[in-house]
Structure formats: structure tokens, C-alpha cells
PDB file of C-alpha atoms in Angstrom:
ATOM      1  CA  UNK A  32       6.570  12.349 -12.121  1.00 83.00           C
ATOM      2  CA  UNK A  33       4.373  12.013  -8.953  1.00 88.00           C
ATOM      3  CA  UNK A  34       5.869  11.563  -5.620  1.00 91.00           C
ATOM      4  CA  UNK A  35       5.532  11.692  -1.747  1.00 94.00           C
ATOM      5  CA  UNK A  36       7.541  12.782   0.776  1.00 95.00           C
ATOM      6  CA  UNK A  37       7.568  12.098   4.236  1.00 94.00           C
ATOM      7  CA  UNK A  38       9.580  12.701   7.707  1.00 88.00           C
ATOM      8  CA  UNK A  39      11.982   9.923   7.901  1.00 84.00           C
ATOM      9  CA  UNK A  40      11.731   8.067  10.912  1.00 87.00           C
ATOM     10  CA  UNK A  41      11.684   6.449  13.541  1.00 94.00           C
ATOM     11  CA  UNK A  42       9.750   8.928  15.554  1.00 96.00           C
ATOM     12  CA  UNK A  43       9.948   7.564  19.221  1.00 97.00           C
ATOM     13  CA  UNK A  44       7.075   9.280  21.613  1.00 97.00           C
ATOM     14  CA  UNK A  45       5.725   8.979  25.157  1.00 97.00           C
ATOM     15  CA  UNK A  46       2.089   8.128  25.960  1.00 97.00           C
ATOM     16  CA  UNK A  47      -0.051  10.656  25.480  1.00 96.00           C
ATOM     17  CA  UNK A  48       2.342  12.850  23.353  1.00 97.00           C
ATOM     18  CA  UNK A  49       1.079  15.362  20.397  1.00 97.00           C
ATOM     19  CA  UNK A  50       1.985  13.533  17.012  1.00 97.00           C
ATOM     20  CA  UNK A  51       2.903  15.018  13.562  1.00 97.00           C
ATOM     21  CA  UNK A  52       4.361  13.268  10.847  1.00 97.00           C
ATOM     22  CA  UNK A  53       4.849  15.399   7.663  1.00 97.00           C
ATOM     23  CA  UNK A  54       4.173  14.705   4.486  1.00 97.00           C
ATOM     24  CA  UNK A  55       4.407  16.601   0.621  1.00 97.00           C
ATOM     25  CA  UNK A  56       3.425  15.394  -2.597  1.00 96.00           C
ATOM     26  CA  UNK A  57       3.866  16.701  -6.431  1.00 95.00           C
ATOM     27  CA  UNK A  58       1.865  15.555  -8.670  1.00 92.00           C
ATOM     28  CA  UNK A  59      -0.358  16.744 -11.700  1.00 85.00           C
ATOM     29  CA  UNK A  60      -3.519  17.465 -11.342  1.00 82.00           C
ATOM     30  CA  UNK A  61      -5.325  17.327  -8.367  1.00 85.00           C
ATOM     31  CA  UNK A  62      -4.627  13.774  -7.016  1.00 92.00           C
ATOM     32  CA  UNK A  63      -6.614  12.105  -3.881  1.00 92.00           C
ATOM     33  CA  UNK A  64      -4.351  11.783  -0.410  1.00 95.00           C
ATOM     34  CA  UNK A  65      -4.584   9.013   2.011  1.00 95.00           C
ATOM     35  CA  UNK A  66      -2.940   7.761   4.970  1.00 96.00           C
ATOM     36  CA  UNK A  67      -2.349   3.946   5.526  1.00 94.00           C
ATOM     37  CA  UNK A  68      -1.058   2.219   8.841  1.00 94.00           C
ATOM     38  CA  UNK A  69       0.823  -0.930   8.951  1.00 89.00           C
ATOM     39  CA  UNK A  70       0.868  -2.633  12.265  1.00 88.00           C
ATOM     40  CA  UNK A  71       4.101  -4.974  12.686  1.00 82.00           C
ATOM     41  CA  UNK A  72       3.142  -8.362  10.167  1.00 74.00           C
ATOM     42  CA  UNK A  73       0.199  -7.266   8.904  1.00 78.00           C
ATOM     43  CA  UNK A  74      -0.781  -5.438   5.781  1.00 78.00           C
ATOM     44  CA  UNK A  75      -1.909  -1.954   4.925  1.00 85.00           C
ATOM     45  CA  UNK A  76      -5.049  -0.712   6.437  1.00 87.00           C
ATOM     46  CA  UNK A  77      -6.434   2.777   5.196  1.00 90.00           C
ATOM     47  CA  UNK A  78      -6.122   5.369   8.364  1.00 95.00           C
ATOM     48  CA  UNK A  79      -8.256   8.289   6.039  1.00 95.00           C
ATOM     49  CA  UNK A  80      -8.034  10.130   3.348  1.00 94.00           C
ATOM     50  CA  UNK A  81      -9.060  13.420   1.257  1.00 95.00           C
ATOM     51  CA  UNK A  82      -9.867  13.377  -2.128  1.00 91.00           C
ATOM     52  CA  UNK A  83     -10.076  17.595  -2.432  1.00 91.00           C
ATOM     53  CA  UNK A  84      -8.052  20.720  -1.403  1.00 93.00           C
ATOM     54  CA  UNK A  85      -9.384  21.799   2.173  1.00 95.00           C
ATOM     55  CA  UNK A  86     -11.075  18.484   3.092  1.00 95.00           C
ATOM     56  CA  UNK A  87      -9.876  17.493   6.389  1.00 97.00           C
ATOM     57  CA  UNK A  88      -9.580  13.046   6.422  1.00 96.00           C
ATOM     58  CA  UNK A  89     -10.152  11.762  10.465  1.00 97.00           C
ATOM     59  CA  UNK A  90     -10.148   8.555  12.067  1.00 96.00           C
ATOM     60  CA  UNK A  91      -9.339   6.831  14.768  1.00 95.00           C
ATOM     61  CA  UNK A  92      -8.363  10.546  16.261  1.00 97.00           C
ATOM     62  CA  UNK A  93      -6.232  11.156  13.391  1.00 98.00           C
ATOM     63  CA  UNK A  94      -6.532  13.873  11.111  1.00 98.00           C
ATOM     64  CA  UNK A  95      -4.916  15.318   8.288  1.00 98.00           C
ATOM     65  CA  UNK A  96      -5.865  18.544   6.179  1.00 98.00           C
ATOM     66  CA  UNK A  97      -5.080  18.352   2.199  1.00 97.00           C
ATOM     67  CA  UNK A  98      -3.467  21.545   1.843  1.00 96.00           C
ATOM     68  CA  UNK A  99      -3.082  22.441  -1.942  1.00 93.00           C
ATOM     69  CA  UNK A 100      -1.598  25.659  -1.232  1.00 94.00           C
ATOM     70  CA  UNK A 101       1.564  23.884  -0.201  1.00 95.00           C
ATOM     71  CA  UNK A 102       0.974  20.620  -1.359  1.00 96.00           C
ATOM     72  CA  UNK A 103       0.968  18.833   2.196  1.00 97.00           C
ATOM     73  CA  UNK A 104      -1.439  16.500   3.926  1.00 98.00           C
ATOM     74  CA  UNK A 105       0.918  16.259   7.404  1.00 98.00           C
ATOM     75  CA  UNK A 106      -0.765  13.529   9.972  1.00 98.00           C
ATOM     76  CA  UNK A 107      -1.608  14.604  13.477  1.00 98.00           C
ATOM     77  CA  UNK A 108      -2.723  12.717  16.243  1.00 98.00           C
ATOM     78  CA  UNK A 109      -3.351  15.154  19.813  1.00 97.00           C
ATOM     79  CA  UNK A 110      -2.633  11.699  22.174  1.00 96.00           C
ATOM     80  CA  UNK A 111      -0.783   9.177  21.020  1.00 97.00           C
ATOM     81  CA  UNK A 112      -1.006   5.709  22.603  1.00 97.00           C
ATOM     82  CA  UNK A 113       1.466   2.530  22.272  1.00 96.00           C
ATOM     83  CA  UNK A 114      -0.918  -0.130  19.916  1.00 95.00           C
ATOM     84  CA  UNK A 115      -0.272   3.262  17.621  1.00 97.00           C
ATOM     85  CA  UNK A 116       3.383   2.014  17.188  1.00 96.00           C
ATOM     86  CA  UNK A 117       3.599   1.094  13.533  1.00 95.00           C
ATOM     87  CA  UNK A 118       4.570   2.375  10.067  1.00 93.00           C
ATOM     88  CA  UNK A 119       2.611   5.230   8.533  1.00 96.00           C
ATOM     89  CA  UNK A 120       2.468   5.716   4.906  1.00 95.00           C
ATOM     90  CA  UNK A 121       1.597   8.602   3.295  1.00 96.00           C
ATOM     91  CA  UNK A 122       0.340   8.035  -0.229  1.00 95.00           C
ATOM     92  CA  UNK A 123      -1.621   9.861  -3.339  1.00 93.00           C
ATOM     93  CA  UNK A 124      -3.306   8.123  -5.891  1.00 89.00           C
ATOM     94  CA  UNK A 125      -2.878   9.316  -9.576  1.00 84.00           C
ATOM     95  CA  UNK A 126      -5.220  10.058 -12.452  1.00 77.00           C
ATOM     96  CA  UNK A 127      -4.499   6.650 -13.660  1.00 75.00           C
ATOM     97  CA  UNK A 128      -5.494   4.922 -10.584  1.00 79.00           C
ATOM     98  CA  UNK A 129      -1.895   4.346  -9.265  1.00 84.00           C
ATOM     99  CA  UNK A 130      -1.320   4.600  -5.739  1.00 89.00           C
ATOM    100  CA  UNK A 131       2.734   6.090  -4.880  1.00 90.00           C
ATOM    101  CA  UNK A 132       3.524   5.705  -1.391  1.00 92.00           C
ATOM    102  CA  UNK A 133       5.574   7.531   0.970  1.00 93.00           C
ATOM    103  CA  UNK A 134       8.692   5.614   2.338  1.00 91.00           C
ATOM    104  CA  UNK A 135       7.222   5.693   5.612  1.00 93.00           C
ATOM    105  CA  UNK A 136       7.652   6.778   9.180  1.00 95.00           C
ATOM    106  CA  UNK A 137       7.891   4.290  11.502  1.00 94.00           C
ATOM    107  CA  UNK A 138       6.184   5.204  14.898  1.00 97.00           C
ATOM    108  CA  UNK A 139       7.342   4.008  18.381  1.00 96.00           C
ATOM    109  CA  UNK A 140       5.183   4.565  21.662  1.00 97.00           C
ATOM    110  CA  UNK A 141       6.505   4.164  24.871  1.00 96.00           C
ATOM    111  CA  UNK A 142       4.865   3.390  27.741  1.00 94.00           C
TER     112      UNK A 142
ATOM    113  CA  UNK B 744     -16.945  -3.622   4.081  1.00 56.00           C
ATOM    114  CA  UNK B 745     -15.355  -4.457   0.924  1.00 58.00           C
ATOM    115  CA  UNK B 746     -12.127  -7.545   1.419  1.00 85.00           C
ATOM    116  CA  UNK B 747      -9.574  -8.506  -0.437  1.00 91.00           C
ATOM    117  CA  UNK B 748      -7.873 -11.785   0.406  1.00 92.00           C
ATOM    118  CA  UNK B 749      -4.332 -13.523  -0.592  1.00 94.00           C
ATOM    119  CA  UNK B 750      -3.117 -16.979  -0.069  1.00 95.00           C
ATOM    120  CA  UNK B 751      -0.662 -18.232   1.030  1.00 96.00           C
ATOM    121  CA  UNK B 752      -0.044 -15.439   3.897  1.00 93.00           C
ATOM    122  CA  UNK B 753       3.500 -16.862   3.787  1.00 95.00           C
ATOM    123  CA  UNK B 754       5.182 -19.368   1.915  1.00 97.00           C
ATOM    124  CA  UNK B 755       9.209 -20.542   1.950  1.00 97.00           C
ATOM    125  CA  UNK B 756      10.836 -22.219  -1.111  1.00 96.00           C
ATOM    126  CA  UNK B 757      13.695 -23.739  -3.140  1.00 96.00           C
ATOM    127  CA  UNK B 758      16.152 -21.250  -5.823  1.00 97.00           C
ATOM    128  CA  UNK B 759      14.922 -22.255  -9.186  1.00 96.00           C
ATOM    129  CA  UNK B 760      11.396 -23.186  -7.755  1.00 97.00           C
ATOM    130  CA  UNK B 761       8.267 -21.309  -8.895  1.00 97.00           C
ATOM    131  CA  UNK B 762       5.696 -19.701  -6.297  1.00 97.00           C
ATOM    132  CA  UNK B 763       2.151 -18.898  -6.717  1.00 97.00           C
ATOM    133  CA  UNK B 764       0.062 -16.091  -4.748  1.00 97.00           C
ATOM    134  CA  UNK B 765      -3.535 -15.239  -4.935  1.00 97.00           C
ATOM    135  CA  UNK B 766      -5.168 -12.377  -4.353  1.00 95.00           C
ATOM    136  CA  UNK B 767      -8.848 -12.416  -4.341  1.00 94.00           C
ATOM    137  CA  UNK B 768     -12.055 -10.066  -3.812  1.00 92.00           C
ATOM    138  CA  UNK B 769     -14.535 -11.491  -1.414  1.00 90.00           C
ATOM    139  CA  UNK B 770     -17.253  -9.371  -2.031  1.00 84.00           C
ATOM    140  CA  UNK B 771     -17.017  -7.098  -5.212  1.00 85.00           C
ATOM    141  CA  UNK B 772     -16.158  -7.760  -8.404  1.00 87.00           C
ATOM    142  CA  UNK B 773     -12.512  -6.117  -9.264  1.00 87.00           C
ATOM    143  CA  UNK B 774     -12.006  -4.687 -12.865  1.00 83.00           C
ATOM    144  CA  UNK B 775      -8.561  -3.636 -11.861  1.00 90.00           C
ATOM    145  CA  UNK B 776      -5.602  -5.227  -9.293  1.00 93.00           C
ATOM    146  CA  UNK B 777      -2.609  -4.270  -8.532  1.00 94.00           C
ATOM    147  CA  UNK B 778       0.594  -6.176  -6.923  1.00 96.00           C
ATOM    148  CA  UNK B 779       3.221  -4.421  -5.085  1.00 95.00           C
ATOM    149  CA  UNK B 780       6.789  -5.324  -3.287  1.00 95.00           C
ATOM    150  CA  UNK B 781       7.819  -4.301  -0.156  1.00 89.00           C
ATOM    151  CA  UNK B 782      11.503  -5.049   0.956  1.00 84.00           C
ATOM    152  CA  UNK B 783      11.809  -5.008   4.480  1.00 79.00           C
ATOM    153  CA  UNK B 784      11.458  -1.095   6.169  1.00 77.00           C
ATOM    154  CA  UNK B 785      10.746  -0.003   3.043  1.00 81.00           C
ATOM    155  CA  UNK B 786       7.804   1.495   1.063  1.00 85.00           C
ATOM    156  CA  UNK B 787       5.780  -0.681  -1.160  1.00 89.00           C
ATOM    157  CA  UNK B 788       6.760  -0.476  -4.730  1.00 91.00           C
ATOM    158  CA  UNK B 789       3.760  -0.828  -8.091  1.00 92.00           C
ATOM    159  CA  UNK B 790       4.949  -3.802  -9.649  1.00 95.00           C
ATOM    160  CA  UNK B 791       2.161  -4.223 -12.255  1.00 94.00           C
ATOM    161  CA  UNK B 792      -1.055  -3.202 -13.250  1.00 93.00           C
ATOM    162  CA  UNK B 793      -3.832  -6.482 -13.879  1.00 90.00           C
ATOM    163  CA  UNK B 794      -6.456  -6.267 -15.733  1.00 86.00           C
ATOM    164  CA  UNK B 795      -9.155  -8.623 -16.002  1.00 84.00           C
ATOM    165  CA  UNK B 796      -8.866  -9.996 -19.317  1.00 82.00           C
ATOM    166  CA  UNK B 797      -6.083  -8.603 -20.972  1.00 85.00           C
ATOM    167  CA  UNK B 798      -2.652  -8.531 -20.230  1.00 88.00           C
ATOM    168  CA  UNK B 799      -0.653  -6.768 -16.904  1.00 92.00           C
ATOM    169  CA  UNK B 800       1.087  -3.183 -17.607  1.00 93.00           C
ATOM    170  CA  UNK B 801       4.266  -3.449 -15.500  1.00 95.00           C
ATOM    171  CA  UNK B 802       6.270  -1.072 -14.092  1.00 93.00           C
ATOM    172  CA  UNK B 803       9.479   0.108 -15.665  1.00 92.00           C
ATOM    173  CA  UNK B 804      12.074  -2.117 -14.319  1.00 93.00           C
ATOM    174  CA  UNK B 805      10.076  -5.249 -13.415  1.00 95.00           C
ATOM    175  CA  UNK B 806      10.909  -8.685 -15.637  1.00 94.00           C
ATOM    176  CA  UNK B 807       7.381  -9.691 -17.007  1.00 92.00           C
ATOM    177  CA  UNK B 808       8.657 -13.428 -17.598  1.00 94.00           C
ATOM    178  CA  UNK B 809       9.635 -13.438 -14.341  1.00 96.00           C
ATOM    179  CA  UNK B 810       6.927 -12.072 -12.818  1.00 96.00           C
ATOM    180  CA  UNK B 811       3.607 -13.606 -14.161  1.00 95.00           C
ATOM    181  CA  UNK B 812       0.421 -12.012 -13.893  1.00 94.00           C
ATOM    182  CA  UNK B 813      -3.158 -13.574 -14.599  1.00 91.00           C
ATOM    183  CA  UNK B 814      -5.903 -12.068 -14.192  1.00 89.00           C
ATOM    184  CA  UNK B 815      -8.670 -14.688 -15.489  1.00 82.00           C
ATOM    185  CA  UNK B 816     -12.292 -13.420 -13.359  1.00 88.00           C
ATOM    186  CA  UNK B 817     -13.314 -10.080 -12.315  1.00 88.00           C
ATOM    187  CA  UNK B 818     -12.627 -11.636  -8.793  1.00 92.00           C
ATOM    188  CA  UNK B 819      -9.114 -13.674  -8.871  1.00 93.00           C
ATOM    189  CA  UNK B 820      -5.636 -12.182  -9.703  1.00 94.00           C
ATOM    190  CA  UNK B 821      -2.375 -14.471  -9.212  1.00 95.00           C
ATOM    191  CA  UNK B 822       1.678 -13.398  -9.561  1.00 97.00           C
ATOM    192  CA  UNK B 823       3.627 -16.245  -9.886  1.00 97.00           C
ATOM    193  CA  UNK B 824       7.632 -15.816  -9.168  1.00 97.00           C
ATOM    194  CA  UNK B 825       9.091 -18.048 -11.747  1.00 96.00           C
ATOM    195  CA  UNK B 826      12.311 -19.687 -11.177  1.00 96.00           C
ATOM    196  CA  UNK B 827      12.585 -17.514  -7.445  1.00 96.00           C
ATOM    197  CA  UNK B 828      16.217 -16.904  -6.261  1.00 96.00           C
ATOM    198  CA  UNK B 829      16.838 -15.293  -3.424  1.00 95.00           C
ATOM    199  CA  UNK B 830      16.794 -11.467  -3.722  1.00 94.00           C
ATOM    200  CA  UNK B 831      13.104 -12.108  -4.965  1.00 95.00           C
ATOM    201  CA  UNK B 832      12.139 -13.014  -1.201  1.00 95.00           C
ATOM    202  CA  UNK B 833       9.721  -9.681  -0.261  1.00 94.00           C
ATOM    203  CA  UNK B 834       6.653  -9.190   1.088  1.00 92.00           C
ATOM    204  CA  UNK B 835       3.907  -9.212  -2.136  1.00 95.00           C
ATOM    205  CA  UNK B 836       0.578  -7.026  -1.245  1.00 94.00           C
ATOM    206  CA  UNK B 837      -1.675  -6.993  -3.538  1.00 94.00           C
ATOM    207  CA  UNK B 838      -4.997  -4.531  -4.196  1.00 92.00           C
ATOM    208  CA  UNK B 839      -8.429  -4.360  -5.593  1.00 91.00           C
ATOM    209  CA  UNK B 840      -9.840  -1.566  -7.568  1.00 85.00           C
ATOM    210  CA  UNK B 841     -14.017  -1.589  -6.417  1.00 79.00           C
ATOM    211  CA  UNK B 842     -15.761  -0.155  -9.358  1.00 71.00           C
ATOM    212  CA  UNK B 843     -18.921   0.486  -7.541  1.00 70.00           C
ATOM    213  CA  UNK B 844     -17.439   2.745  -5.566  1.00 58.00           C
ATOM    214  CA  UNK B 845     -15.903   6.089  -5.521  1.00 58.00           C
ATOM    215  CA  UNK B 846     -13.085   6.574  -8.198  1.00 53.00           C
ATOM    216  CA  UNK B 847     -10.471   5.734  -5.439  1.00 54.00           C
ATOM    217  CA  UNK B 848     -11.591   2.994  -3.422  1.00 72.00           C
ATOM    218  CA  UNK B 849      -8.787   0.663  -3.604  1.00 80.00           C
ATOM    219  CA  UNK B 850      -8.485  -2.332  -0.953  1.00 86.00           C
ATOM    220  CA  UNK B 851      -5.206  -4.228   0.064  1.00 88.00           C
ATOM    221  CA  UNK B 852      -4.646  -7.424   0.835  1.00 90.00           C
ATOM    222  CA  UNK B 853      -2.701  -8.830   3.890  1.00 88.00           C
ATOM    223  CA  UNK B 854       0.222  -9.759   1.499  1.00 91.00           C
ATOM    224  CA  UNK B 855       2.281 -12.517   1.365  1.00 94.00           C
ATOM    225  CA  UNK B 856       5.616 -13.099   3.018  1.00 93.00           C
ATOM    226  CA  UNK B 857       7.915 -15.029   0.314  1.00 96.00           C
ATOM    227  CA  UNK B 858      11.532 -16.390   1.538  1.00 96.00           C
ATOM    228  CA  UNK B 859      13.450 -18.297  -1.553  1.00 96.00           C
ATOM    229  CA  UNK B 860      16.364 -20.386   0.278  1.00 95.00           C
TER     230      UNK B 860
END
């Protein structure tokens, strides 16, 4: 069935460090990718997303890049700063309008 | 932009007690919601599928009587947790499916933190 894969945290970074959190899917068909943030006691909130191979999602100075090639949409951010601590999920949504998440990579940002 | 709501945002109770949560859209009218679980650290897990009108498709593994899904208006979906013990405190997030949107525009609600004593 469909599934996501991601780095296992926690990633722990300095200010200002380059960020990449990976992240592989299989699934059938050509699903749509996203990348939601959770901030400690809050819900999800969608970070971006791509819906076709090539498309590059950005917000927020995050980007990702669906790769179909080899099935990735990996997270970058070039700075990082410490309100980005939180969990990032990676997540694709299927043909029948189910999202599957990611476990999640919990992010730490030092000062 | 497009909101979905839930209520209670937290909520404690009794074993044996049943809880309620809502999950609402503010400003669209939602064909389709679904209600995920989230144990702590963890990912969120598809509970059910609730469709306005007819009856929620759950997910293999998840106890229909126990988990009660109604979705009665193209705006209101509510899970109860019948007879709660315990290992059914999790954090319950709910989304909205916007129709008038692209095929994947799917909202999420702030969720609802349920402890059973």
C-alpha cells in the first residue's frame, strides 16, 4: 500500500544552519506531496506542497522538489531559526483522498 | 482562508464515560471529513472516513461502536469515544475536504487533547 518515509529524528541545529529532512513515498499513481508543521500544542498547519513531478512547493523559505524519478520530496530550509523547532510531517495524499503521513522529524533550534 | 474548527480543544474524563468532539467548517461546506489519532511523538493515524449523509468508512483496526461518527450537515462532523478507558486518551485532529477547491485541499483542525482517568 502507500507509505512515507522520513529521517527519524530529532534533528538538533544551530541558528542559521542549512536544513534537510528527507523524505520517500510509494504509492500508485501519481499522488500529491505536502509538508505539514506542528508547533508544540497546536495542530497541523500545511508548510507547501506539490501536486506534480518537478513542481517545486515553497513557503515560509522552505522548499521541497517532488522528484518522481526517485520518489522523494526531501524538505530544505538554507537558515534555520529557533520558532522553526517543531515536528515536520511529510505526507501524500492518495487517489481516494486519504492523506498517510510520515512519522515525523522532530526539529530542535538552538540559539 | 478556508477554517476548520473543533471543540472542546481539550477535555479530561471518567473510564466508562462517553466524550464528544466537534469538528466544524467555518466557511465552506465539507462533503468529506476525516478524524485522525495521534499518540504522543507519533504520526497521526486515519481513523475514519465521514461522509455527510451516509455512514463513516473506518480504517482496518478501528472499533466502529466504539468510535462513533456522525456526520449530519455538510458543515458539522462529531466522534464520540463511547465508554473511554484509558489507552483511548490521544490527541483527535480532525479534517475537512473543500470541494470548491482543488482536488486536494484538505484543512485540519486544532484537535482535541482527550485524557480518560
Amino acid at each position: 500500500g502507500d507509505s512515507v518515509t522520513q529521517m527519524e529524528g530529532p534533528v538538533t541545529l544551530s541558528e542559521e544552519a542549512f536544513l534537510t529532512i528527507n523524505c520517500t513515498y510509494t504509492a500508485t499513481g501519481y499522488p500529491s506531496l505536502f509538508w505539514y508543521v506542528q508547533y508544540p500544542g497546536e495542530g497541523l498547519q500545511l508548510l507547501l506542497k506539490a501536486t506534480k513531478a518537478d513542481d517545486k512547493g515553497s513557503n515560509k523559505g522552505f522548499e521541497a522538489t517532488y522528484r518522481k524519478e526517485t520518489t522523494s520530496f526531501h524538505l530544505e530550509k538554507g537558515s534555520v531559526q529557533v520558532s522553526d523547532s517543531a515536528v515536520y510531517f511529510c505526507a501524500l495524499l492518495t487517489g481516494g483522498f486519504k492523506t498517510i503521513f510520515g512519522a515525523g522529524t522532530r526539529l530542535f533550534v538552538k540559539a | 482562508g478556508a477554517v476548520v474548527s473543533q471543540h472542546p480543544s481539550w477535555v479530561i474524563c471518567k473510564s466508562g464515560t462517553s466524550v464528544k468532539i466537534e469538528c466544524r467548517s467555518l466557511d465552506f461546506q465539507a462533503t468529506t471529513m476525516f478524524w485522525y489519532r495521534q499518540f504522543p511523538k507519533q504520526s497521526l493515524m486515519l481513523m475514519a472516513t465521514s461522509n455527510e449523509g451516509s455512514k463513516a468508512t473506518y480504517e482496518q483496526g478501528v472499533e466502529k461502536d466504539k468510535f462513533l461518527i456522525n456526520h449530519a450537515s455538510l458543515t458539522l462532523s462529531t466522534l464520540t469515544v463511547t465508554s473511554a478507558h484509558p489507552e483511548d486518551s490521544s490527541f483527535y485532529i480532525c479534517s475537512a475536504r473543500n470541494p470548491q477547491g482543488t482536488t486536494d485541499t484538505q484543512y485540519f483542525g486544532p484537535g482535541t487533547r482527550l485524557t480518560v482517568l
